[in-house]
Amino acid sequence: SPDTRIDLQTEADDKLHGHAVINQTGLYRIVRNPGGKEETIGDIYSLAVTLDQAPDIRLIEPGVSSLEIPRSGPANFTSQALVKDDYGIRTVDILASVAKGSGEGVKFRDDKLEFDQYVETEKGLLYQKSWDLEALGMEPGDEVYFTVIATDNRLPEANTGRSETLIVRWLDDEAGGLAAEGLAIDFIPEFFKSQRQIIIDTEQLIEDK
């Protein structure tokens, strides 16, 4: 690529100053032009540019990919997400998709939700939300899929990070997996995933590619 020339100006501190936006790794040297003849001052230096990474999101709680809540409830649970970035976090949201009905009659409603609070930790920002499925308009037999989305402060376009998707099923009967604190935890094999989960995973794979 052609050289980029940055003019250096003498400021009040008698030092030479210059400004430029650098977006790729390269080399630089300082030159002067006495009598129209270019001379290099000092050595040739390297300039390394580190790409800004997308926010990293890890779901801390629940510690599983799928939750089953018994019909009798309680239809409540708490989620925690650890979010960190190499420079800074701008926004953190929850994308929730509520599925009502079954088979060809299933209907989906997508909502953007916010966490209740967050605290700063040595490992990043820890976000927490208390969920009430009834407050989401859900009833036994419904499901909700949620993903945490975070953006950083990169300009002019922010980087976006996504967490894995958590499935929460409010059972229409009392069947379920291993109960723990009122919740039935179920690890679902890949080939038993619902159509909605397959669509979500496929969209994520396309975006990652």
Tab-separated table of N, CA, C and O in Angstrom, residues 37-119:
chain	number	residue	atom	x	y	z
A	37	LYS	N	15.837	17.382	-0.206
A	37	LYS	CA	16.366	16.026	-0.174
A	37	LYS	C	15.904	15.320	1.097
A	37	LYS	O	16.166	15.777	2.203
A	38	GLU	N	15.208	14.179	0.948
A	38	GLU	CA	14.638	13.480	2.094
A	38	GLU	C	15.697	12.726	2.866
A	38	GLU	O	16.496	11.992	2.304
A	39	GLU	N	15.687	12.931	4.184
A	39	GLU	CA	16.619	12.225	5.068
A	39	GLU	C	15.823	11.546	6.193
A	39	GLU	O	14.909	12.134	6.749
A	40	THR	N	16.213	10.294	6.514
A	40	THR	CA	15.572	9.569	7.609
A	40	THR	C	16.296	9.873	8.910
A	40	THR	O	17.525	9.799	8.981
A	41	ILE	N	15.511	10.224	9.929
A	41	ILE	CA	16.069	10.509	11.248
A	41	ILE	C	15.858	9.276	12.127
A	41	ILE	O	14.727	8.851	12.366
A	42	GLY	N	16.936	8.703	12.614
A	42	GLY	CA	16.819	7.531	13.476
A	42	GLY	C	16.544	6.266	12.691
A	42	GLY	O	16.872	6.149	11.498
A	43	ASP	N	15.905	5.292	13.359
A	43	ASP	CA	15.661	3.983	12.769
A	43	ASP	C	14.270	3.896	12.148
A	43	ASP	O	13.484	4.847	12.186
A	44	ILE	N	14.006	2.726	11.566
A	44	ILE	CA	12.654	2.400	11.101
A	44	ILE	C	11.976	1.610	12.213
A	44	ILE	O	12.538	0.647	12.739
A	45	TYR	N	10.770	2.011	12.578
A	45	TYR	CA	10.074	1.425	13.722
A	45	TYR	C	8.833	0.655	13.256
A	45	TYR	O	8.240	0.962	12.218
A	46	SER	N	8.476	-0.310	14.054
A	46	SER	CA	7.266	-1.077	13.753
A	46	SER	C	6.091	-0.513	14.544
A	46	SER	O	6.253	-0.017	15.657
A	47	LEU	N	4.918	-0.622	13.950
A	47	LEU	CA	3.693	-0.148	14.575
A	47	LEU	C	2.671	-1.281	14.505
A	47	LEU	O	2.216	-1.648	13.421
A	48	ALA	N	2.337	-1.871	15.661
A	48	ALA	CA	1.420	-3.013	15.703
A	48	ALA	C	0.011	-2.535	16.045
A	48	ALA	O	-0.188	-1.754	16.974
A	49	VAL	N	-0.952	-2.982	15.271
A	49	VAL	CA	-2.352	-2.654	15.503
A	49	VAL	C	-3.075	-3.925	15.963
A	49	VAL	O	-3.051	-4.942	15.273
A	50	THR	N	-3.673	-3.873	17.130
A	50	THR	CA	-4.424	-5.007	17.670
A	50	THR	C	-5.907	-4.806	17.406
A	50	THR	O	-6.479	-3.781	17.790
A	51	LEU	N	-6.533	-5.760	16.741
A	51	LEU	CA	-7.942	-5.640	16.408
A	51	LEU	C	-8.793	-5.691	17.669
A	51	LEU	O	-8.544	-6.482	18.582
A	52	ASP	N	-9.804	-4.835	17.712
A	52	ASP	CA	-10.745	-4.804	18.828
A	52	ASP	C	-11.624	-6.045	18.767
A	52	ASP	O	-12.249	-6.327	17.752
A	53	GLN	N	-11.680	-6.791	19.862
A	53	GLN	CA	-12.444	-8.025	19.899
A	53	GLN	C	-13.892	-7.770	20.339
A	53	GLN	O	-14.189	-6.794	21.023
A	54	ALA	N	-14.794	-8.648	19.922
A	54	ALA	CA	-16.188	-8.552	20.335
A	54	ALA	C	-16.316	-8.901	21.816
A	54	ALA	O	-15.496	-9.645	22.357
A	55	PRO	N	-17.324	-8.371	22.500
A	55	PRO	CA	-17.521	-8.702	23.915
A	55	PRO	C	-17.663	-10.211	24.126
A	55	PRO	O	-18.248	-10.912	23.301
A	56	ASP	N	-17.111	-10.679	25.229
A	56	ASP	CA	-17.204	-12.085	25.593
A	56	ASP	C	-18.311	-12.235	26.634
A	56	ASP	O	-18.320	-11.524	27.648
A	57	ILE	N	-19.251	-13.158	26.381
A	57	ILE	CA	-20.402	-13.335	27.273
A	57	ILE	C	-20.457	-14.794	27.710
A	57	ILE	O	-20.422	-15.696	26.886
A	58	ARG	N	-20.570	-14.990	29.011
A	58	ARG	CA	-20.675	-16.344	29.547
A	58	ARG	C	-21.847	-16.415	30.517
A	58	ARG	O	-21.915	-15.640	31.470
A	59	LEU	N	-22.784	-17.324	30.257
A	59	LEU	CA	-23.907	-17.513	31.162
A	59	LEU	C	-23.436	-18.291	32.393
A	59	LEU	O	-22.980	-19.414	32.279
A	60	ILE	N	-23.552	-17.667	33.558
A	60	ILE	CA	-23.105	-18.269	34.810
A	60	ILE	C	-24.221	-19.074	35.451
A	60	ILE	O	-24.021	-20.175	35.965
A	61	GLU	N	-25.423	-18.512	35.413
A	61	GLU	CA	-26.576	-19.141	36.034
A	61	GLU	C	-27.794	-18.928	35.142
A	61	GLU	O	-27.995	-17.808	34.657
A	62	PRO	N	-28.582	-19.961	34.893
A	62	PRO	CA	-28.420	-21.368	35.274
A	62	PRO	C	-27.199	-21.986	34.561
A	62	PRO	O	-26.834	-21.552	33.470
A	63	GLY	N	-26.628	-22.986	35.182
A	63	GLY	CA	-25.431	-23.597	34.628
A	63	GLY	C	-25.713	-24.715	33.649
A	63	GLY	O	-24.897	-25.630	33.509
A	64	VAL	N	-26.855	-24.659	32.966
A	64	VAL	CA	-27.234	-25.684	31.997
A	64	VAL	C	-27.776	-24.991	30.749
A	64	VAL	O	-28.068	-23.800	30.763
A	65	SER	N	-27.930	-25.739	29.671
A	65	SER	CA	-28.445	-25.170	28.428
A	65	SER	C	-29.960	-25.249	28.337
A	65	SER	O	-30.558	-24.643	27.445
A	66	SER	N	-30.579	-26.001	29.256
A	66	SER	CA	-32.029	-26.157	29.218
A	66	SER	C	-32.573	-26.341	30.631
A	66	SER	O	-32.007	-27.073	31.433
A	67	LEU	N	-33.671	-25.641	30.920
A	67	LEU	CA	-34.347	-25.764	32.211
A	67	LEU	C	-35.784	-26.211	31.984
A	67	LEU	O	-36.433	-25.746	31.041
A	68	GLU	N	-36.274	-27.096	32.837
A	68	GLU	CA	-37.678	-27.480	32.800
A	68	GLU	C	-38.294	-27.156	34.149
A	68	GLU	O	-37.806	-27.601	35.193
A	69	ILE	N	-39.347	-26.372	34.117
A	69	ILE	CA	-40.038	-25.971	35.328
A	69	ILE	C	-41.338	-26.762	35.435
A	69	ILE	O	-42.122	-26.800	34.483
A	70	PRO	N	-41.585	-27.429	36.566
A	70	PRO	CA	-42.807	-28.215	36.719
A	70	PRO	C	-44.063	-27.361	36.543
A	70	PRO	O	-44.031	-26.136	36.742
A	71	ARG	N	-45.139	-28.005	36.167
A	71	ARG	CA	-46.397	-27.292	35.944
A	71	ARG	C	-46.808	-26.484	37.178
A	71	ARG	O	-47.280	-25.349	37.059
A	72	SER	N	-46.594	-27.065	38.364
A	72	SER	CA	-46.995	-26.397	39.598
A	72	SER	C	-46.035	-25.287	40.016
A	72	SER	O	-46.267	-24.584	40.989
A	73	GLY	N	-44.918	-25.136	39.264
A	73	GLY	CA	-43.974	-24.065	39.547
A	73	GLY	C	-43.077	-24.360	40.738
A	73	GLY	O	-42.880	-25.522	41.093
A	74	PRO	N	-42.499	-23.327	41.334
A	74	PRO	CA	-42.705	-21.908	41.008
A	74	PRO	C	-42.076	-21.533	39.665
A	74	PRO	O	-40.988	-22.011	39.334
A	75	ALA	N	-42.776	-20.708	38.898
A	75	ALA	CA	-42.324	-20.345	37.550
A	75	ALA	C	-41.383	-19.151	37.606
A	75	ALA	O	-41.604	-18.123	36.962
A	76	ASN	N	-40.336	-19.295	38.394
A	76	ASN	CA	-39.350	-18.228	38.571
A	76	ASN	C	-37.953	-18.824	38.543
A	76	ASN	O	-37.748	-19.955	38.954
A	77	PHE	N	-37.021	-18.058	38.059
A	77	PHE	CA	-35.618	-18.460	38.125
A	77	PHE	C	-34.760	-17.212	37.984
A	77	PHE	O	-35.240	-16.131	37.616
A	78	THR	N	-33.486	-17.342	38.294
A	78	THR	CA	-32.540	-16.226	38.220
A	78	THR	C	-31.460	-16.545	37.199
A	78	THR	O	-30.975	-17.676	37.128
A	79	SER	N	-31.113	-15.560	36.399
A	79	SER	CA	-30.028	-15.743	35.438
A	79	SER	C	-28.915	-14.742	35.733
A	79	SER	O	-29.173	-13.619	36.163
A	80	GLN	N	-27.691	-15.180	35.500
A	80	GLN	CA	-26.521	-14.328	35.648
A	80	GLN	C	-25.636	-14.493	34.422
A	80	GLN	O	-25.472	-15.604	33.912
A	81	ALA	N	-25.091	-13.384	33.945
A	81	ALA	CA	-24.207	-13.414	32.781
A	81	ALA	C	-22.975	-12.569	33.072
A	81	ALA	O	-23.085	-11.445	33.566
A	82	LEU	N	-21.801	-13.131	32.770
A	82	LEU	CA	-20.544	-12.408	32.937
A	82	LEU	C	-20.142	-11.839	31.578
A	82	LEU	O	-19.973	-12.584	30.610
A	83	VAL	N	-20.005	-10.506	31.502
A	83	VAL	CA	-19.706	-9.827	30.247
A	83	VAL	C	-18.396	-9.064	30.396
A	83	VAL	O	-18.206	-8.313	31.358
A	84	LYS	N	-17.493	-9.239	29.433
A	84	LYS	CA	-16.231	-8.501	29.478
A	84	LYS	C	-15.783	-8.158	28.053
A	84	LYS	O	-16.172	-8.807	27.082
A	85	ASP	N	-14.979	-7.105	27.961
A	85	ASP	CA	-14.487	-6.651	26.665
A	85	ASP	C	-13.097	-6.066	26.849
A	85	ASP	O	-12.738	-5.621	27.953
A	86	ASP	N	-12.322	-6.051	25.769
A	86	ASP	CA	-10.950	-5.572	25.881
A	86	ASP	C	-10.862	-4.058	26.060
A	86	ASP	O	-9.866	-3.552	26.562
A	87	TYR	N	-11.915	-3.298	25.671
A	87	TYR	CA	-11.873	-1.843	25.835
A	87	TYR	C	-13.040	-1.295	26.643
A	87	TYR	O	-12.860	-0.440	27.487
A	88	GLY	N	-14.243	-1.778	26.410
A	88	GLY	CA	-15.375	-1.257	27.178
A	88	GLY	C	-16.703	-1.723	26.629
A	88	GLY	O	-16.847	-1.932	25.423
A	89	ILE	N	-17.687	-1.884	27.519
A	89	ILE	CA	-19.023	-2.333	27.149
A	89	ILE	C	-19.933	-1.124	26.965
A	89	ILE	O	-19.933	-0.202	27.779
A	90	ARG	N	-20.721	-1.136	25.880
A	90	ARG	CA	-21.679	-0.052	25.644
A	90	ARG	C	-23.088	-0.475	26.059
A	90	ARG	O	-23.746	0.219	26.826
A	91	THR	N	-23.573	-1.588	25.536
A	91	THR	CA	-24.931	-2.033	25.854
A	91	THR	C	-24.941	-3.533	26.116
A	91	THR	O	-24.145	-4.285	25.547
A	92	VAL	N	-25.861	-3.964	26.973
A	92	VAL	CA	-26.102	-5.384	27.238
A	92	VAL	C	-27.616	-5.583	27.289
A	92	VAL	O	-28.296	-4.944	28.095
A	93	ASP	N	-28.149	-6.426	26.425
A	93	ASP	CA	-29.584	-6.687	26.360
A	93	ASP	C	-29.848	-8.191	26.330
A	93	ASP	O	-28.946	-8.988	26.055
A	94	ILE	N	-31.094	-8.537	26.597
A	94	ILE	CA	-31.545	-9.921	26.500
A	94	ILE	C	-32.561	-10.011	25.370
A	94	ILE	O	-33.539	-9.260	25.349
A	95	LEU	N	-32.316	-10.893	24.418
A	95	LEU	CA	-33.291	-11.161	23.373
A	95	LEU	C	-34.045	-12.425	23.756
A	95	LEU	O	-33.470	-13.509	23.816
A	96	ALA	N	-35.328	-12.272	24.038
A	96	ALA	CA	-36.154	-13.394	24.487
A	96	ALA	C	-37.226	-13.702	23.457
A	96	ALA	O	-37.871	-12.794	22.924
A	97	SER	N	-37.401	-14.971	23.168
A	97	SER	CA	-38.426	-15.424	22.234
A	97	SER	C	-39.345	-16.392	22.966
A	97	SER	O	-38.918	-17.470	23.376
A	98	VAL	N	-40.595	-15.984	23.147
A	98	VAL	CA	-41.576	-16.813	23.845
A	98	VAL	C	-42.370	-17.615	22.818
A	98	VAL	O	-42.917	-17.051	21.860
A	99	ALA	N	-42.414	-18.938	22.996
A	99	ALA	CA	-43.152	-19.825	22.104
A	99	ALA	C	-44.403	-20.321	22.821
A	99	ALA	O	-44.308	-20.897	23.901
A	100	LYS	N	-45.579	-20.084	22.208
A	100	LYS	CA	-46.847	-20.529	22.775
A	100	LYS	C	-47.514	-21.479	21.796
A	100	LYS	O	-47.481	-21.270	20.587
A	101	GLY	N	-48.122	-22.536	22.319
A	101	GLY	CA	-48.765	-23.518	21.461
A	101	GLY	C	-47.797	-24.618	21.080
A	101	GLY	O	-46.688	-24.725	21.594
A	102	SER	N	-48.222	-25.459	20.128
A	102	SER	CA	-47.379	-26.569	19.688
A	102	SER	C	-47.683	-26.892	18.235
A	102	SER	O	-48.705	-26.475	17.684
A	103	GLY	N	-46.770	-27.662	17.643
A	103	GLY	CA	-46.965	-28.091	16.253
A	103	GLY	C	-47.054	-26.911	15.305
A	103	GLY	O	-46.360	-25.910	15.448
A	104	GLU	N	-47.934	-27.016	14.297
A	104	GLU	CA	-48.084	-25.954	13.319
A	104	GLU	C	-48.761	-24.721	13.914
A	104	GLU	O	-48.731	-23.646	13.323
A	105	GLY	N	-49.388	-24.866	15.087
A	105	GLY	CA	-50.077	-23.744	15.707
A	105	GLY	C	-49.206	-22.925	16.638
A	105	GLY	O	-49.705	-22.013	17.295
A	106	VAL	N	-47.909	-23.220	16.706
A	106	VAL	CA	-47.032	-22.496	17.619
A	106	VAL	C	-46.851	-21.058	17.138
A	106	VAL	O	-46.750	-20.790	15.941
A	107	LYS	N	-46.853	-20.129	18.093
A	107	LYS	CA	-46.647	-18.721	17.780
A	107	LYS	C	-45.497	-18.194	18.627
A	107	LYS	O	-45.329	-18.591	19.781
A	108	PHE	N	-44.719	-17.291	18.029
A	108	PHE	CA	-43.549	-16.754	18.715
A	108	PHE	C	-43.706	-15.242	18.918
A	108	PHE	O	-44.253	-14.544	18.069
A	109	ARG	N	-43.224	-14.791	20.055
A	109	ARG	CA	-43.191	-13.364	20.355
A	109	ARG	C	-41.785	-13.006	20.809
A	109	ARG	O	-41.260	-13.584	21.763
A	110	ASP	N	-41.156	-12.083	20.123
A	110	ASP	CA	-39.794	-11.688	20.448
A	110	ASP	C	-39.798	-10.395	21.252
A	110	ASP	O	-40.479	-9.416	20.895
A	111	ASP	N	-39.045	-10.362	22.329
A	111	ASP	CA	-38.936	-9.185	23.197
A	111	ASP	C	-37.473	-8.877	23.461
A	111	ASP	O	-36.619	-9.775	23.478
A	112	LYS	N	-37.185	-7.603	23.656
A	112	LYS	CA	-35.855	-7.184	24.128
A	112	LYS	C	-36.003	-6.767	25.578
A	112	LYS	O	-36.771	-5.863	25.907
A	113	LEU	N	-35.269	-7.424	26.466
A	113	LEU	CA	-35.378	-7.188	27.899
A	113	LEU	C	-34.061	-6.652	28.453
A	113	LEU	O	-33.008	-6.762	27.815
A	114	GLU	N	-34.128	-6.093	29.640
A	114	GLU	CA	-32.950	-5.586	30.314
A	114	GLU	C	-32.687	-6.378	31.596
A	114	GLU	O	-33.603	-6.945	32.183
A	115	PHE	N	-31.430	-6.409	32.005
A	115	PHE	CA	-31.083	-7.020	33.284
A	115	PHE	C	-31.531	-6.103	34.416
A	115	PHE	O	-31.661	-4.881	34.249
A	116	ASP	N	-31.769	-6.691	35.577
A	116	ASP	CA	-32.182	-5.910	36.740
A	116	ASP	C	-31.030	-5.064	37.280
A	116	ASP	O	-31.223	-3.921	37.705
A	117	GLN	N	-29.829	-5.640	37.284
A	117	GLN	CA	-28.690	-4.938	37.863
A	117	GLN	C	-27.396	-5.598	37.409
A	117	GLN	O	-27.401	-6.677	36.815
A	118	TYR	N	-26.274	-4.927	37.695
A	118	TYR	CA	-24.966	-5.524	37.442
A	118	TYR	C	-23.976	-4.992	38.460
A	118	TYR	O	-24.170	-3.927	39.051
A	119	VAL	N	-22.923	-5.777	38.672
A	119	VAL	CA	-21.845	-5.369	39.571
A	119	VAL	C	-20.524	-5.604	38.856
A	119	VAL	O	-20.403	-6.485	38.002
